[in-house]
Tab-separated table of C-alpha atoms in Angstrom:
chain	number	residue	atom	x	y	z
A	1	MET	CA	5.376	-3.650	5.506
A	2	HIS	CA	6.557	-4.372	9.008
A	3	ARG	CA	6.962	-0.860	10.187
A	4	ASN	CA	9.831	-1.180	12.653
A	5	ARG	CA	12.082	-2.761	10.042
A	6	VAL	CA	12.193	-3.390	6.308
A	7	ALA	CA	8.988	-2.584	4.511
A	8	ALA	CA	7.780	-5.925	3.149
A	9	PRO	CA	11.153	-7.704	2.861
A	10	GLN	CA	11.907	-7.641	-0.827
A	11	PRO	CA	12.085	-11.221	-2.122
A	12	SER	CA	13.741	-12.298	-5.347
A	13	THR	CA	11.815	-12.644	-8.581
A	14	THR	CA	11.404	-16.413	-8.163
A	15	ARG	CA	7.670	-16.947	-8.614
A	16	PRO	CA	5.756	-19.097	-6.119
A	17	SER	CA	2.418	-20.607	-7.050
A	18	SER	CA	-0.371	-18.417	-5.704
A	19	ALA	CA	-3.672	-16.953	-6.786
A	20	ARG	CA	-3.216	-13.948	-9.054
A	21	PRO	CA	-4.317	-10.785	-7.237
A	22	SER	CA	-6.782	-8.533	-8.966
A	23	ALA	CA	-5.981	-4.947	-9.820
A	24	PRO	CA	-6.455	-2.621	-6.841
A	25	GLN	CA	-9.856	-1.110	-6.290
A	26	PRO	CA	-9.485	1.986	-4.111
A	27	SER	CA	-12.155	2.405	-1.474
A	28	THR	CA	-14.192	5.547	-2.182
A	29	PRO	CA	-17.530	6.707	-0.809
A	30	GLN	CA	-20.568	6.717	-3.088
A	31	PRO	CA	-22.163	10.090	-3.962
A	32	ASP	CA	-25.307	9.231	-1.971
A	33	GLY	CA	-23.271	7.865	0.945
A	34	PRO	CA	-22.366	9.280	4.347
A	35	TRP	CA	-19.979	11.925	2.953
A	36	ARG	CA	-22.577	13.714	0.808
A	37	GLU	CA	-23.642	16.009	3.661
A	38	PHE	CA	-20.033	16.939	4.434
A	39	GLY	CA	-19.430	17.807	0.786
A	40	ALA	CA	-22.548	19.972	0.634
A	41	ARG	CA	-21.567	21.894	3.782
A	42	LEU	CA	-18.040	22.391	2.445
A	43	ARG	CA	-19.399	23.794	-0.844
A	44	HIS	CA	-21.661	26.167	1.097
A	45	TRP	CA	-18.822	27.538	3.219
A	46	ARG	CA	-16.381	27.751	0.298
A	47	ARG	CA	-18.820	29.815	-1.756
A	48	ARG	CA	-19.619	31.966	1.240
A	49	ALA	CA	-15.896	32.707	1.589
A	50	GLY	CA	-15.714	33.593	-2.119
A	51	LEU	CA	-13.077	30.959	-2.905
A	52	THR	CA	-12.704	28.748	-5.966
A	53	GLN	CA	-12.001	25.053	-5.558
A	54	ALA	CA	-8.414	25.681	-6.639
A	55	GLN	CA	-7.960	28.468	-4.071
A	56	LEU	CA	-9.367	26.328	-1.274
A	57	GLY	CA	-7.235	23.388	-2.339
A	58	ALA	CA	-4.104	25.543	-2.229
A	59	GLY	CA	-4.911	26.377	1.378
A	60	ILE	CA	-4.945	22.746	2.460
A	61	GLY	CA	-2.394	21.277	0.063
A	62	TYR	CA	-4.913	19.645	-2.326
A	63	ASP	CA	-5.555	20.308	-6.011
A	64	HIS	CA	-8.961	21.432	-7.311
A	65	THR	CA	-9.940	17.908	-8.427
A	66	ALA	CA	-9.570	16.616	-4.869
A	67	VAL	CA	-11.742	19.443	-3.540
A	68	SER	CA	-14.332	18.660	-6.217
A	69	LYS	CA	-14.443	15.005	-5.135
A	70	ILE	CA	-14.875	16.003	-1.496
A	71	GLU	CA	-17.749	18.334	-2.373
A	72	HIS	CA	-19.461	15.578	-4.376
A	73	GLY	CA	-19.159	13.137	-1.474
A	74	THR	CA	-16.834	10.750	-3.317
A	75	ARG	CA	-13.758	11.408	-1.187
A	76	ARG	CA	-13.505	11.217	2.577
A	77	VAL	CA	-11.316	13.528	4.646
A	78	THR	CA	-9.403	13.113	7.875
A	79	PRO	CA	-10.201	14.982	11.111
A	80	ARG	CA	-7.042	17.025	10.639
A	81	VAL	CA	-8.160	18.223	7.189
A	82	ALA	CA	-11.679	18.958	8.490
A	83	ASP	CA	-10.191	21.110	11.264
A	84	ARG	CA	-8.055	23.026	8.758
A	85	LEU	CA	-11.088	23.590	6.516
A	86	ASP	CA	-13.106	24.799	9.491
A	87	ASP	CA	-10.406	27.306	10.414
A	88	LEU	CA	-9.779	28.423	6.839
A	89	LEU	CA	-13.472	29.003	6.086
A	90	ALA	CA	-14.413	30.235	9.596
A	91	ALA	CA	-17.165	27.595	9.696
A	92	GLY	CA	-17.357	27.618	13.497
A	93	GLY	CA	-16.975	23.844	13.878
A	94	GLU	CA	-19.756	22.984	11.447
A	95	LEU	CA	-17.460	21.010	9.145
A	96	ARG	CA	-15.966	19.125	12.092
A	97	GLY	CA	-19.483	18.163	13.158
A	98	ALA	CA	-20.381	17.075	9.626
A	99	LEU	CA	-17.250	14.915	9.567
A	100	ALA	CA	-18.211	13.250	12.873
A	101	ARG	CA	-21.666	12.411	11.479
A	102	ALA	CA	-20.169	11.044	8.246
A	103	GLU	CA	-17.681	8.884	10.121
A	104	GLU	CA	-20.365	7.484	12.428
A	105	ALA	CA	-22.636	6.643	9.476
A	106	GLU	CA	-19.696	5.062	7.639
A	107	LEU	CA	-18.747	2.921	10.626
A	108	ASN	CA	-22.345	1.845	11.198
A	109	ALA	CA	-22.638	0.756	7.570
A	110	ALA	CA	-19.214	-0.866	7.461
A	111	VAL	CA	-19.662	-3.214	10.404
A	112	LEU	CA	-22.885	-4.776	9.116
A	113	PRO	CA	-21.132	-7.262	6.773
A	114	PHE	CA	-19.405	-8.847	9.775
A	115	ALA	CA	-22.616	-9.591	11.689
A	116	PRO	CA	-23.490	-13.307	11.940
A	117	GLY	CA	-25.712	-14.728	9.218
A	118	LEU	CA	-25.009	-12.201	6.482
A	119	THR	CA	-23.643	-13.211	3.104
A	120	ARG	CA	-20.194	-11.573	2.959
A	121	PRO	CA	-17.475	-14.229	2.537
A	122	PRO	CA	-15.951	-15.227	5.879
A	123	LEU	CA	-12.656	-13.980	7.193
A	124	PRO	CA	-9.777	-15.904	5.572
A	125	GLY	CA	-8.395	-18.821	7.519
A	126	ASP	CA	-10.024	-21.671	9.391
A	127	PRO	CA	-11.565	-20.511	12.699
A	128	ASP	CA	-10.903	-23.955	14.142
A	129	GLU	CA	-7.288	-24.092	12.982
A	130	ARG	CA	-5.038	-24.652	15.966
A	131	GLY	CA	-1.823	-26.248	14.843
A	132	PRO	CA	0.989	-26.837	17.308
A	133	GLN	CA	1.232	-24.428	20.215
A	134	ALA	CA	2.884	-21.302	18.864
A	135	PRO	CA	5.876	-19.990	20.814
A	136	TRP	CA	6.107	-16.245	21.152
A	137	CYS	CA	8.518	-13.708	22.503
A	138	ALA	CA	7.986	-11.880	25.759
A	139	PRO	CA	5.607	-8.940	25.288
A	140	PRO	CA	7.013	-5.403	25.351
A	141	ARG	CA	6.825	-3.349	28.521
A	142	ARG	CA	5.531	-0.271	26.737
A	143	LEU	CA	3.844	0.859	23.540
A	144	PRO	CA	4.535	1.855	20.814
A	145	ASP	CA	6.444	-1.304	19.909
A	146	TYR	CA	7.188	-3.064	16.654
A	147	GLY	CA	5.510	-0.197	14.819
A	148	LEU	CA	2.219	-0.766	16.695
A	149	LEU	CA	0.466	2.097	18.477
A	150	CYS	CA	-2.090	1.923	21.239
A	151	PRO	CA	-5.542	2.024	19.573
A	152	LEU	CA	-6.812	4.320	22.341
A	153	HIS	CA	-3.870	6.632	22.972
A	154	GLY	CA	-1.808	6.519	19.779
A	155	ALA	CA	1.864	7.282	20.318
A	156	ASP	CA	1.464	8.766	23.791
A	157	GLY	CA	3.309	5.850	25.409
A	158	CYS	CA	1.412	3.193	27.362
A	159	ALA	CA	2.416	0.479	29.806
A	160	VAL	CA	1.712	-3.116	28.736
A	161	PRO	CA	0.410	-5.403	31.505
A	162	ALA	CA	2.698	-8.115	32.872
A	163	PRO	CA	2.584	-11.428	30.950
A	164	ALA	CA	0.287	-13.224	33.406
A	165	GLU	CA	-2.190	-10.346	33.482
A	166	LEU	CA	-1.909	-9.938	29.721
A	167	ALA	CA	-2.936	-13.559	29.159
A	168	ALA	CA	-5.948	-13.171	31.464
A	169	LEU	CA	-7.061	-9.953	29.747
A	170	HIS	CA	-6.749	-11.583	26.329
A	171	ALA	CA	-8.744	-14.637	27.439
A	172	GLY	CA	-11.454	-12.452	28.936
A	173	PHE	CA	-11.711	-10.370	25.783
A	174	CYS	CA	-12.092	-13.425	23.557
A	175	ALA	CA	-14.642	-15.061	25.889
A	176	ALA	CA	-16.925	-12.023	26.266
A	177	ASP	CA	-20.477	-12.225	24.950
A	178	PRO	CA	-20.308	-10.576	21.483
A	179	ALA	CA	-23.985	-9.624	21.694
A	180	ALA	CA	-23.393	-7.302	24.652
A	181	PRO	CA	-19.646	-6.811	25.055
A	182	PRO	CA	-18.198	-4.327	27.550
A	183	PRO	CA	-16.334	-1.303	26.107
A	184	LEU	CA	-12.667	-1.765	25.265
A	185	ASP	CA	-10.815	-0.672	28.404
A	186	ALA	CA	-7.259	0.678	28.393
A	187	ASP	CA	-5.610	-2.374	29.996
A	188	THR	CA	-7.184	-4.738	27.461
A	189	ALA	CA	-6.240	-2.488	24.550
A	190	HIS	CA	-2.634	-2.409	25.784
A	191	ALA	CA	-2.628	-6.182	26.314
A	192	LEU	CA	-3.988	-6.975	22.838
A	193	THR	CA	-1.503	-4.647	21.145
A	194	GLY	CA	1.446	-5.884	23.212
A	195	LEU	CA	0.511	-9.496	22.473
A	196	LEU	CA	0.369	-8.762	18.745
A	197	ALA	CA	3.812	-7.124	18.876
A	198	ALA	CA	5.210	-10.213	20.622
A	199	ARG	CA	3.701	-12.555	18.033
A	200	LEU	CA	5.001	-10.498	15.131
A	201	ARG	CA	8.490	-10.454	16.614
A	202	SER	CA	8.295	-14.238	17.062
A	203	GLY	CA	7.128	-14.626	13.470
A	204	GLU	CA	10.122	-12.698	12.196
A	205	ALA	CA	12.463	-15.090	13.978
A	206	ALA	CA	10.904	-18.220	12.445
A	207	ALA	CA	7.798	-19.195	10.488
A	208	HIS	CA	5.267	-21.024	12.655
A	209	PRO	CA	1.728	-21.918	11.508
A	210	GLY	CA	0.339	-21.591	15.013
A	211	LEU	CA	1.173	-17.885	15.141
A	212	ALA	CA	-1.041	-16.920	12.196
A	213	ALA	CA	-3.919	-19.043	13.492
A	214	ALA	CA	-3.627	-17.457	16.954
A	215	VAL	CA	-3.659	-13.939	15.479
A	216	GLU	CA	-6.724	-14.762	13.367
A	217	ARG	CA	-8.612	-16.153	16.377
A	218	THR	CA	-8.076	-12.900	18.246
A	219	LEU	CA	-9.086	-10.958	15.121
A	220	ARG	CA	-12.433	-12.758	15.086
A	221	ALA	CA	-13.039	-11.666	18.665
A	222	VAL	CA	-12.238	-8.071	17.693
A	223	LEU	CA	-14.673	-8.278	14.781
A	224	ALA	CA	-17.415	-9.660	17.003
A	225	ARG	CA	-17.067	-6.542	19.167
A	226	LEU	CA	-16.955	-4.315	16.086
A	227	ALA	CA	-20.194	-5.823	14.758
A	228	SER	CA	-22.037	-5.461	18.044
A	229	ALA	CA	-25.140	-3.303	17.740
A	230	SER	CA	-24.497	-1.963	21.242
A	231	ALA	CA	-21.116	-0.449	20.331
A	232	SER	CA	-21.082	3.277	19.594
A	233	ALA	CA	-19.050	4.863	16.801
A	234	GLU	CA	-16.599	6.154	19.413
A	235	GLN	CA	-16.095	2.596	20.706
A	236	ARG	CA	-15.804	1.148	17.208
A	237	ARG	CA	-12.923	3.342	16.068
A	238	PRO	CA	-10.221	1.757	18.300
A	239	LEU	CA	-11.682	-1.669	17.503
A	240	ALA	CA	-11.412	-0.904	13.780
A	241	ARG	CA	-7.762	0.043	14.330
A	242	LEU	CA	-7.136	-3.210	16.218
A	243	ALA	CA	-8.881	-5.146	13.434
A	244	ALA	CA	-6.668	-3.466	10.834
A	245	GLU	CA	-3.474	-4.221	12.757
A	246	TYR	CA	-4.459	-7.840	13.425
A	247	ALA	CA	-5.572	-8.445	9.831
A	248	HIS	CA	-2.323	-6.973	8.503
A	249	ALA	CA	-0.306	-9.100	10.927
A	250	ALA	CA	-2.239	-12.230	9.902
A	251	GLY	CA	-1.472	-11.453	6.269
A	252	ALA	CA	2.226	-10.960	6.981
A	253	LEU	CA	2.432	-14.280	8.838
A	254	ARG	CA	0.476	-16.111	6.106
A	255	MET	CA	2.735	-14.621	3.437
A	256	GLN	CA	5.771	-15.774	5.377
A	257	GLY	CA	4.348	-19.284	5.374
A	258	GLY	CA	3.739	-19.215	1.616
A	259	ARG	CA	-0.072	-18.932	1.811
A	260	ASN	CA	-0.220	-15.956	-0.502
A	261	ALA	CA	-3.889	-16.076	-1.489
A	262	THR	CA	-4.925	-16.008	2.179
A	263	ALA	CA	-2.399	-13.243	2.842
A	264	MET	CA	-3.854	-11.119	0.033
A	265	ALA	CA	-7.358	-11.476	1.464
A	266	CYS	CA	-6.117	-10.458	4.917
A	267	PHE	CA	-4.359	-7.384	3.534
A	268	ASP	CA	-7.525	-6.397	1.662
A	269	ARG	CA	-9.530	-6.522	4.911
A	270	ALA	CA	-6.780	-4.639	6.763
A	271	LEU	CA	-7.008	-1.883	4.166
A	272	THR	CA	-10.757	-1.470	4.719
A	273	TRP	CA	-10.563	-1.359	8.511
A	274	ALA	CA	-7.525	0.943	8.494
A	275	GLU	CA	-9.414	3.430	6.340
A	276	LEU	CA	-12.360	3.357	8.741
A	277	ALA	CA	-10.011	3.941	11.674
A	278	GLY	CA	-8.094	6.724	9.934
A	279	ASP	CA	-4.944	4.606	10.254
A	280	THR	CA	-2.846	5.842	7.343
A	281	ALA	CA	0.244	3.864	8.327
A	282	THR	CA	-1.554	0.514	8.124
A	283	GLN	CA	-3.143	1.477	4.805
A	284	VAL	CA	0.314	2.148	3.367
A	285	ALA	CA	1.693	-1.055	4.913
A	286	ALA	CA	-1.134	-3.207	3.529
A	287	LEU	CA	-0.871	-1.762	0.019
A	288	SER	CA	2.902	-2.199	0.055
A	289	ASP	CA	2.511	-5.860	0.990
A	290	MET	CA	-0.192	-6.350	-1.657
A	291	SER	CA	2.252	-4.993	-4.228
A	292	THR	CA	4.844	-7.476	-2.972
A	293	LEU	CA	2.419	-10.378	-3.380
A	294	ALA	CA	1.605	-9.272	-6.918
A	295	ARG	CA	5.322	-9.251	-7.724
A	296	LEU	CA	5.705	-12.728	-6.263
A	297	ASP	CA	2.937	-13.843	-8.583
A	298	GLY	CA	4.754	-12.325	-11.558
A	299	ASP	CA	2.033	-9.721	-12.143
A	300	PRO	CA	3.791	-6.352	-12.686
A	301	ALA	CA	0.576	-4.537	-13.683
A	302	ALA	CA	-1.156	-5.342	-10.380
A	303	ALA	CA	2.053	-4.644	-8.454
A	304	LEU	CA	2.268	-1.220	-10.093
A	305	GLY	CA	-1.379	-0.471	-9.308
A	306	TYR	CA	-0.990	-1.227	-5.612
A	307	ALA	CA	2.236	0.799	-5.485
A	308	ARG	CA	0.531	3.818	-7.059
A	309	GLU	CA	-2.277	3.624	-4.533
A	310	THR	CA	0.299	3.485	-1.712
A	311	GLY	CA	1.237	7.083	-2.430
A	312	ARG	CA	-2.358	8.219	-2.945
A	313	VAL	CA	-3.756	7.163	0.435
A	314	ALA	CA	-1.516	9.693	2.202
A	315	PRO	CA	-1.417	12.807	0.014
A	316	GLY	CA	1.372	15.200	0.867
A	317	ARG	CA	3.170	12.663	3.079
A	318	HIS	CA	6.715	12.118	1.848
A	319	TRP	CA	7.251	8.843	3.740
A	320	ALA	CA	4.261	7.248	1.999
A	321	ALA	CA	5.263	8.721	-1.360
A	322	ALA	CA	8.761	7.260	-0.966
A	323	MET	CA	7.333	3.779	-0.343
A	324	GLY	CA	4.985	4.152	-3.312
A	325	GLN	CA	7.867	5.148	-5.596
A	326	ILE	CA	9.969	2.185	-4.473
A	327	GLY	CA	7.026	-0.140	-5.099
A	328	ARG	CA	6.685	1.277	-8.595
A	329	ALA	CA	10.409	0.798	-9.213
A	330	ARG	CA	10.122	-2.844	-8.184
A	331	ALA	CA	7.125	-3.404	-10.460
A	332	HIS	CA	8.926	-1.898	-13.468
A	333	ALA	CA	12.008	-3.988	-12.688
A	334	LEU	CA	9.938	-7.134	-13.253
A	335	THR	CA	9.458	-6.081	-16.875
A	336	GLY	CA	13.119	-5.156	-17.398
A	337	ASP	CA	12.274	-1.453	-17.797
A	338	VAL	CA	15.572	0.119	-16.742
A	339	ARG	CA	14.524	3.726	-17.364
A	340	GLU	CA	11.380	3.603	-15.236
A	341	THR	CA	13.069	1.586	-12.496
A	342	VAL	CA	15.881	4.113	-12.116
A	343	ARG	CA	13.487	7.076	-12.390
A	344	HIS	CA	11.256	5.903	-9.549
A	345	ILE	CA	14.231	5.077	-7.323
A	346	GLY	CA	15.453	8.643	-7.836
A	347	ARG	CA	12.049	10.024	-6.900
A	348	ALA	CA	11.926	7.884	-3.746
A	349	ARG	CA	15.299	9.221	-2.648
A	350	LEU	CA	14.156	12.805	-3.280
A	351	HIS	CA	11.160	12.285	-0.995
A	352	LEU	CA	13.527	11.234	1.790
A	353	ASP	CA	15.028	14.737	1.792
A	354	HIS	CA	11.629	16.242	2.625
A	355	ILE	CA	10.475	13.990	5.484
A	356	GLY	CA	9.695	16.144	8.492
A	357	PRO	CA	7.435	16.620	11.537
A	358	ARG	CA	4.244	16.336	9.482
A	359	ASP	CA	5.252	12.839	8.375
A	360	GLU	CA	6.269	11.818	11.875
A	361	ALA	CA	2.870	12.894	13.212
A	362	ASP	CA	1.258	10.272	10.943
A	363	ALA	CA	3.845	7.578	11.663
A	364	PRO	CA	5.488	8.190	15.065
A	365	TRP	CA	7.658	5.087	14.625
A	366	LEU	CA	9.271	6.777	11.640
A	367	SER	CA	12.825	8.081	11.570
A	368	ILE	CA	14.959	9.372	8.729
A	369	ALA	CA	17.417	6.480	9.178
A	370	SER	CA	14.692	3.826	9.138
A	371	MET	CA	13.068	5.295	6.029
A	372	ARG	CA	16.418	5.532	4.266
A	373	MET	CA	17.027	1.885	5.122
A	374	ARG	CA	13.658	0.934	3.613
A	375	VAL	CA	14.281	2.914	0.449
A	376	GLU	CA	17.814	1.606	-0.042
A	377	SER	CA	16.672	-1.977	0.570
A	378	GLY	CA	13.913	-1.623	-2.031
A	379	ALA	CA	16.261	0.159	-4.448
A	380	ALA	CA	18.782	-2.670	-4.123
A	381	ALA	CA	16.130	-5.283	-4.881
A	382	ALA	CA	14.744	-3.341	-7.857
A	383	LEU	CA	18.175	-2.704	-9.367
A	384	ARG	CA	19.154	-6.329	-8.742
A	385	ASP	CA	16.018	-7.577	-10.495
A	386	VAL	CA	16.388	-5.329	-13.528
A	387	ALA	CA	20.125	-6.076	-13.736
A	388	ALA	CA	19.324	-9.793	-13.805
A	389	ALA	CA	16.604	-9.248	-16.420
A	390	VAL	CA	18.826	-7.339	-18.864
A	391	GLY	CA	22.188	-8.869	-17.899
A	392	ASP	CA	23.837	-5.546	-16.986
A	393	PRO	CA	26.663	-5.810	-14.412
A	394	VAL	CA	26.860	-2.006	-14.101
A	395	LEU	CA	23.290	-1.901	-12.782
A	396	ALA	CA	24.173	-4.774	-10.491
A	397	ARG	CA	27.034	-2.755	-9.004
A	398	HIS	CA	24.605	0.100	-8.298
A	399	ALA	CA	22.346	-2.481	-6.654
A	400	LEU	CA	25.291	-3.691	-4.581
A	401	ALA	CA	25.998	-0.153	-3.315
A	402	ALA	CA	22.344	0.254	-2.260
A	403	ALA	CA	22.255	-3.174	-0.592
A	404	GLU	CA	25.420	-2.473	1.387
A	405	SER	CA	24.020	0.917	2.416
A	406	ALA	CA	20.818	-0.732	3.691
A	407	LEU	CA	22.830	-3.305	5.607
A	408	HIS	CA	24.924	-0.535	7.176
A	409	LEU	CA	21.776	1.372	8.220
A	410	LEU	CA	20.303	-1.710	9.879
A	411	GLY	CA	20.243	-1.128	13.617
A	412	SER	CA	21.829	-3.502	16.088
A	413	ALA	CA	18.399	-4.166	17.609
A	414	GLN	CA	17.103	-5.794	14.439
A	415	LEU	CA	16.436	-9.526	14.544
A	416	PRO	CA	18.918	-11.884	12.844
A	417	SER	CA	16.466	-12.783	10.068
A	418	THR	CA	16.427	-9.206	8.757
A	419	ARG	CA	20.210	-9.000	8.770
A	420	LEU	CA	20.382	-12.355	7.001
A	421	LEU	CA	17.869	-11.181	4.385
A	422	PHE	CA	19.955	-8.109	3.645
A	423	THR	CA	23.165	-10.144	3.505
A	424	VAL	CA	21.637	-12.579	0.996
A	425	ARG	CA	20.657	-9.584	-1.110
A	426	VAL	CA	24.222	-8.251	-1.044
A	427	ALA	CA	25.464	-11.662	-2.177
A	428	ASP	CA	22.876	-11.782	-4.967
A	429	CYS	CA	24.052	-8.373	-6.193
A	430	HIS	CA	27.626	-9.741	-6.316
A	431	ALA	CA	26.373	-12.622	-8.458
A	432	CYS	CA	24.515	-10.292	-10.847
A	433	ALA	CA	27.701	-8.207	-11.098
A	434	HIS	CA	29.483	-11.333	-12.437
A	435	ASP	CA	31.334	-12.042	-9.178
A	436	PRO	CA	29.876	-15.386	-8.047
A	437	GLN	CA	32.906	-16.235	-5.913
A	438	ALA	CA	32.285	-13.174	-3.732
A	439	ALA	CA	28.622	-14.155	-3.394
A	440	VAL	CA	29.374	-17.687	-2.240
A	441	ALA	CA	32.193	-16.569	0.076
A	442	LEU	CA	29.940	-14.013	1.784
A	443	LEU	CA	27.087	-16.471	2.222
A	444	GLY	CA	29.446	-19.166	3.410
A	445	ARG	CA	30.456	-17.056	6.381
A	446	THR	CA	26.885	-15.914	7.024
A	447	LEU	CA	24.990	-19.190	6.724
A	448	GLU	CA	27.489	-21.169	8.765
A	449	ALA	CA	27.055	-18.695	11.638
A	450	ALA	CA	23.248	-18.453	11.370
A	451	PRO	CA	21.085	-20.768	13.511
A	452	GLU	CA	18.613	-22.782	11.480
A	453	GLU	CA	15.593	-21.235	13.192
A	454	VAL	CA	16.314	-17.776	11.764
A	455	LEU	CA	15.877	-18.859	8.122
A	456	PRO	CA	12.299	-17.751	7.381
A	457	ALA	CA	10.472	-18.241	4.109
A	458	LEU	CA	11.345	-14.889	2.545
A	459	VAL	CA	15.046	-15.551	3.063
A	460	GLY	CA	14.527	-18.939	1.445
A	461	ARG	CA	12.997	-17.269	-1.607
A	462	GLU	CA	15.986	-14.957	-1.910
A	463	LEU	CA	18.344	-17.934	-1.723
A	464	ARG	CA	16.391	-19.843	-4.374
A	465	GLY	CA	16.491	-16.861	-6.715
A	466	LEU	CA	20.265	-16.559	-6.278
A	467	ARG	CA	20.736	-20.311	-6.801
A	468	GLU	CA	18.745	-20.227	-10.038
A	469	ARG	CA	20.838	-17.361	-11.369
A	470	LEU	CA	24.062	-19.143	-10.507
A	471	ALA	CA	22.850	-22.474	-11.899
A	472	ALA	CA	22.292	-20.944	-15.335
A	473	HIS	CA	25.925	-19.900	-15.746
A	474	ARG	CA	28.002	-21.104	-12.774
A	475	PRO	CA	26.770	-24.564	-11.734
A	476	VAL	CA	29.750	-25.170	-9.419
A	477	GLU	CA	28.957	-22.085	-7.348
A	478	ALA	CA	25.247	-22.973	-7.377
A	479	HIS	CA	26.047	-26.426	-5.999
A	480	ARG	CA	28.250	-24.913	-3.312
A	481	LEU	CA	25.487	-22.495	-2.329
A	482	ALA	CA	22.989	-25.368	-2.095
A	483	GLU	CA	25.363	-27.160	0.275
A	484	LEU	CA	25.755	-24.059	2.426
A	485	ALA	CA	21.985	-23.523	2.596
A	486	GLY	CA	21.375	-27.155	3.462
A	487	SER	CA	19.142	-27.770	0.426
């Protein structure tokens, strides 16, 4: 889910060959793990205050089952929730201290699998893969950019070093001795994040194998720092956030290149590191993309599981709930379930009406317009898919309205590939509404004006899905579309 634009561009239902993803396994602490002490202290202070689990949950927006899991050490909490519990129970900072100890123990345990010589499977991708030199856009001048926040300062706004200095900082970071690395300084953090934003923007313009390999090489350097025994928990948190962002970016670039099994593995790692860093936005993004990969593999059950978990990782956050509902709509559309598809689209749109400051605090890149664009884009794809599955032109016309709305909401700053993706979707909705001439006419104007380098893999999948639909009933239009697409 590229957070400054469409969340996981919604491809057609054409199935590529890829490894089938397993059903999602949410990451939860074990009862004898680092969160047991926090749970015990919470139970002590709750009972001292004379509150039931349900009463305490009502005070923080959780139900009694969530409070029970926290008290048993099987659910972690965020610093914000710990602060609210401390205030509500007048615990004098004791719960905040217990949270800090739990987080430090969790980080210490989590980095061990990445130390050299241990048995955990290696990071996906070939560490020696180079490929042709990857071109990349100029880095941004400031952060946040491309949905990426500074791992040290969040959304405060940070200057990115000039390109020459950025390259030197990146080289120095990657060349440092992993056994005794220096702490992550602000300039290097800004350089690494700005470089990732530039590479992601370049990857949206055109697929390039060198980009993914370059991102993965930097990720390995981040992990070497994260696994260092000399790094404190305070130093590991921003590194875990960088690892999550880089792993998610590597997955997005691998998915764009059609390497879906590698992409799934990268997203799985991104999910783990984002949870350790308390990075809710990347958790939602990774799960959304995992649901997309499951759909591409024709596995609606796994797609539905990942979509459900998307809403669960950010309880009470309407932006995450909206993305989870759209993911569920898309999964049900694969099975031709009209009722469930329409129901979840309606729920996603309802969540949009409740997005407010609390949501923006979690995802500062968020805006009402950008979320509406994401929801309408996903709704268009889901309605298009289910309309094609059941042969209903009325559903296709609803899909067309949503696709045109998403295209209208697309900002002028968006890259041409996103606009092309949306335009292909509009054309596909015309075809499903039994108006193939309109589809071909629209794409004729669009494809003739589009430079070849802005036709990434996901757009190609959309075009193939449209061609297959036309070929089944309108071979003349399908042939014309193939000519326009140059294939």
